[in-house]
Coordinates of C-alpha atoms in Angstrom, one line a residue:
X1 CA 103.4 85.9 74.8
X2 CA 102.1 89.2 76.6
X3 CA 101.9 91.4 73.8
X4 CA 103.8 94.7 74.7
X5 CA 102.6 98.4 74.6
X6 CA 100.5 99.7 71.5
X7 CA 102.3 102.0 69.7
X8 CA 101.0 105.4 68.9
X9 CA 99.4 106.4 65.3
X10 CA 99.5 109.1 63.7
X11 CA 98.1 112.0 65.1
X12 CA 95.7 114.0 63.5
X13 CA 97.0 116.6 61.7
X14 CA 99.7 114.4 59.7
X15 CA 96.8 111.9 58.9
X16 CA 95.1 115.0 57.3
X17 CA 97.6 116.1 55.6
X18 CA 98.9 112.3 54.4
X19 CA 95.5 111.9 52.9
X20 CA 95.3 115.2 51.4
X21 CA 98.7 115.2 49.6
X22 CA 97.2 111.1 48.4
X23 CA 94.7 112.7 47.2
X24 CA 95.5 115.2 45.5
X25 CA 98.2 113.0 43.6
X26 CA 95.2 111.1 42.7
X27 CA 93.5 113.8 41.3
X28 CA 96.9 115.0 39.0
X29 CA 97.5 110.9 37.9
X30 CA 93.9 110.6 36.5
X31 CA 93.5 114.0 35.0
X32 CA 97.2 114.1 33.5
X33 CA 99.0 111.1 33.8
X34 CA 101.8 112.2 31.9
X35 CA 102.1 114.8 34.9
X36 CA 103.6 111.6 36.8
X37 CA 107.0 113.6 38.4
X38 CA 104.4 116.3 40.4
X39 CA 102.3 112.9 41.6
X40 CA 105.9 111.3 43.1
X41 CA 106.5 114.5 44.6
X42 CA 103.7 114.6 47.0
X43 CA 104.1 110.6 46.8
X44 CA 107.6 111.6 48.6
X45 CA 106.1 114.1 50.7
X46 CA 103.8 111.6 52.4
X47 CA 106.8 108.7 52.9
X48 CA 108.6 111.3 54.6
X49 CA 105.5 112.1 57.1
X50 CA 105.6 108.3 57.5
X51 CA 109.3 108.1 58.3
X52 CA 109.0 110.8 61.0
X53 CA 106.2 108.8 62.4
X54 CA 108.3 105.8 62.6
X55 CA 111.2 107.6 64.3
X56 CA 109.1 109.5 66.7
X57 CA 107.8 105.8 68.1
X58 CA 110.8 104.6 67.8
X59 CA 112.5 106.7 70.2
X60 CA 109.2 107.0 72.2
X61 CA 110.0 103.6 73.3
X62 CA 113.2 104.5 73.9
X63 CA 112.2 106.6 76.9
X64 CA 109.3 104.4 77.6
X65 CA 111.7 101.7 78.2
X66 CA 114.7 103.2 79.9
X67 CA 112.1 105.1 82.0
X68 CA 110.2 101.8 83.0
X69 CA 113.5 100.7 84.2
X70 CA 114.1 103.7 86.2
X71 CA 111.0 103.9 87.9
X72 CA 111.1 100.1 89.0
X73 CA 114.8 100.1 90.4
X74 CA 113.3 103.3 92.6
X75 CA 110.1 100.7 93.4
X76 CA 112.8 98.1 94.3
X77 CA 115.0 100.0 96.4
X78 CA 112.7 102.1 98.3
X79 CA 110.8 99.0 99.0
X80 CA 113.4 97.3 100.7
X81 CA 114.7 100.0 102.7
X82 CA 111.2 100.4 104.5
X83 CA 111.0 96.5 104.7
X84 CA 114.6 97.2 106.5
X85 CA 113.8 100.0 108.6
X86 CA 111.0 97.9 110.2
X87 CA 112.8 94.9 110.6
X88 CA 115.9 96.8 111.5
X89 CA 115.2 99.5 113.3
X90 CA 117.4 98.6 116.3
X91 CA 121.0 98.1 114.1
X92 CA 120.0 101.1 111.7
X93 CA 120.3 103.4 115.0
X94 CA 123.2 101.3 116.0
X95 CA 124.9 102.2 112.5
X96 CA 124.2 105.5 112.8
X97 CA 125.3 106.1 116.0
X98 CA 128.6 104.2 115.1
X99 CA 129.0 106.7 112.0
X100 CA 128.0 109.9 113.7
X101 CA 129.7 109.3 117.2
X102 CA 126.4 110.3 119.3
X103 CA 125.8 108.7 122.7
X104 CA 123.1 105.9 122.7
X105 CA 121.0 108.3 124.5
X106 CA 120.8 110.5 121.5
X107 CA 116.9 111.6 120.4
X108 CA 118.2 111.4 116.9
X109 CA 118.4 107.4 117.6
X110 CA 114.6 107.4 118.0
X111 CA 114.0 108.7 114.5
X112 CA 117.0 108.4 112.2
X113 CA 114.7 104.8 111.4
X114 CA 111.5 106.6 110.8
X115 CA 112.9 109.4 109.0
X116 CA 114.7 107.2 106.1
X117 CA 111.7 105.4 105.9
X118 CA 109.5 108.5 105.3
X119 CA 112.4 109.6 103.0
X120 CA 111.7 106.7 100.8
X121 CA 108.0 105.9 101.1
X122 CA 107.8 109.4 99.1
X123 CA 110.1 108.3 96.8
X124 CA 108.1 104.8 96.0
X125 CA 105.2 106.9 96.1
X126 CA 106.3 109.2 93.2
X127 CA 107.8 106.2 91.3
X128 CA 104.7 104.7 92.0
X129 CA 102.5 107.3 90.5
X130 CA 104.7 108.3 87.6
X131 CA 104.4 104.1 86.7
X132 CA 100.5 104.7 87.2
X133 CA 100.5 107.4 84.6
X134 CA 103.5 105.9 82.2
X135 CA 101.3 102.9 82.0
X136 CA 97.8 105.5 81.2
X137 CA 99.4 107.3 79.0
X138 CA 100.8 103.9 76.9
X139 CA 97.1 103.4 76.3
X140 CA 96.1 106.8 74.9
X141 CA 95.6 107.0 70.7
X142 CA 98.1 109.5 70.7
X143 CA 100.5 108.5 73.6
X144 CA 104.4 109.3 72.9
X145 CA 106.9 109.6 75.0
X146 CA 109.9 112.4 74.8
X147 CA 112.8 113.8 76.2
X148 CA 110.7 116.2 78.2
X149 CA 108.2 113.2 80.1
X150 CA 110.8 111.7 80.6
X151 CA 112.9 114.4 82.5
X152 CA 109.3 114.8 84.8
X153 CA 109.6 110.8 85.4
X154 CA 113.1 111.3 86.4
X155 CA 112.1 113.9 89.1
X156 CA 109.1 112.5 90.4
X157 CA 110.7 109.8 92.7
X158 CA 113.5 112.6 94.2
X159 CA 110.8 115.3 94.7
X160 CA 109.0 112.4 96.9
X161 CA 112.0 111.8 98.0
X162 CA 112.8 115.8 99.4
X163 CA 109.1 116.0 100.5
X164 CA 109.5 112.5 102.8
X165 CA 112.2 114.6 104.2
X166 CA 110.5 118.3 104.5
X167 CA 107.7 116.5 106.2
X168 CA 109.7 114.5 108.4
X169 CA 111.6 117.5 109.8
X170 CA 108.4 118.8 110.7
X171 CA 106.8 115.4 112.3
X172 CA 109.8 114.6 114.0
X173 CA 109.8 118.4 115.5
X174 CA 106.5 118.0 116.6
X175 CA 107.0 114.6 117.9
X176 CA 110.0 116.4 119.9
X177 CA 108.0 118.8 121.8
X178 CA 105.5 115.8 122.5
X179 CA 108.2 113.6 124.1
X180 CA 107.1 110.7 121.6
X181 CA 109.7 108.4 120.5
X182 CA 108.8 106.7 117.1
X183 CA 111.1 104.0 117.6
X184 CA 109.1 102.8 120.1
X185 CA 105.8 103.2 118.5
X186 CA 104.6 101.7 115.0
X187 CA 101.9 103.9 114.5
X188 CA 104.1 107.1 115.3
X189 CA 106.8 105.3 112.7
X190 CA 104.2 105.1 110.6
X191 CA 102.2 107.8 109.7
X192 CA 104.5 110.0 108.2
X193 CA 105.8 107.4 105.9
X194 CA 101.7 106.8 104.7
X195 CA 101.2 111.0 104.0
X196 CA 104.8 111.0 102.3
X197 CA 103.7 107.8 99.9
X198 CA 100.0 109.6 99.4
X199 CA 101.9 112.6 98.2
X200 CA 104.3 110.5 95.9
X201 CA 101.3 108.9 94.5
X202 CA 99.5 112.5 93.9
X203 CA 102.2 114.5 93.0
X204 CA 101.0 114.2 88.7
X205 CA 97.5 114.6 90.1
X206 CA 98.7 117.5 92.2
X207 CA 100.7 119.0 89.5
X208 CA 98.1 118.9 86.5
X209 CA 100.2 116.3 84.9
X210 CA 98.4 112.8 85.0
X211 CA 96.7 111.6 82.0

């Protein structure tokens, strides 16, 4: 089968110290073995830098794993709402103008389509990028995962999510004053959605954050 991700060894300083406290109960056992309670001592010392080990890749994978999950269901989703606002465009502005009551002559109806796809091509772009550096950083020697990368895996997606939007405001301003109507063009539907999934993609390059 496909073997799954590498866990992480110890780092350095607890491999230091582990060898140092080994030592030094091998020292003690061959000078005085009768001395053999001091020797289990450290011999306990270093099972218990083990046993944190063990629990700090145990729930390492914890996040790994729930985050993984998180990331591709934002993929999924985001994926097939810009497959639908393409294919759709025509009902999406249908549905919208059923929910919010404008008349079919509405300028929002040219760019409620392009807008929630912008909206989401940020979000697959920063679920994109934070699955670009989960999987980097599952190769690293010294590559846990905690509470706190997760938390920034959580965000990434919504922040690409808020910048799609931001940026659309603006595009969609401009493309106002211009008297372009995206719904009728699939380059002016498009480009905004491209620079909101760049950004997605950069936001952990952007940030300082990518491994």
């Amino acid at each position: 089968g496909r073997p799954g991700p590498r866990a992480p060894v110890l780092d350095h300083e607890a491999c230091q110290r582990a060898h140092h406290l080994l030592e030094k109960a091998q020292t003690i056992l061959q000078s005085d073995p009768m001395r053999s309670a001091e020797v289990e001592y450290y011999l306990q010392q270093v099972r218990t830098i083990f046993q944190r080990l063990q629990q700090t890749i145990h729930w390492s994978n914890i996040y790994r794993n729930r985050l993984l999950v998180y990331l591709t269901g934002w993929s999924g989703l985001a994926a097939i709402v810009i497959i639908a606002c393409y294919m759709y465009q025509a009902q999406i502005a249908e549905l919208f103008q059923t929910m919010s009551n404008l008349t079919s002559d509405s300028i929002a109806l040219q760019h409620v389509a392009s807008a929630l796809c912008t909206l989401f091509a940020g979000a697959l772009g920063g679920a994109l990028g934070a699955l670009l550096n989960l999987r980097l950083r599952s190769k690293l020697e010294h590559g846990f995962f905690d509470r706190k990368y997760g938390l920034r895996g959580l965000i990434l997606p919504l922040m690409g999510a808020l910048f799609g939007a931001a940026l659309y405001l603006l595009v969609g301003f401009v493309y106002f004053l211009a008297s372009l109507d995206p719904s009728a063009s699939l380059g002016l539907s498009t480009l905004p959605a491209l620079l909101a999934l760049a950004f997605g993609i950069s936001q952990e390059t952007i940030y300082g954050t990518r491994e």
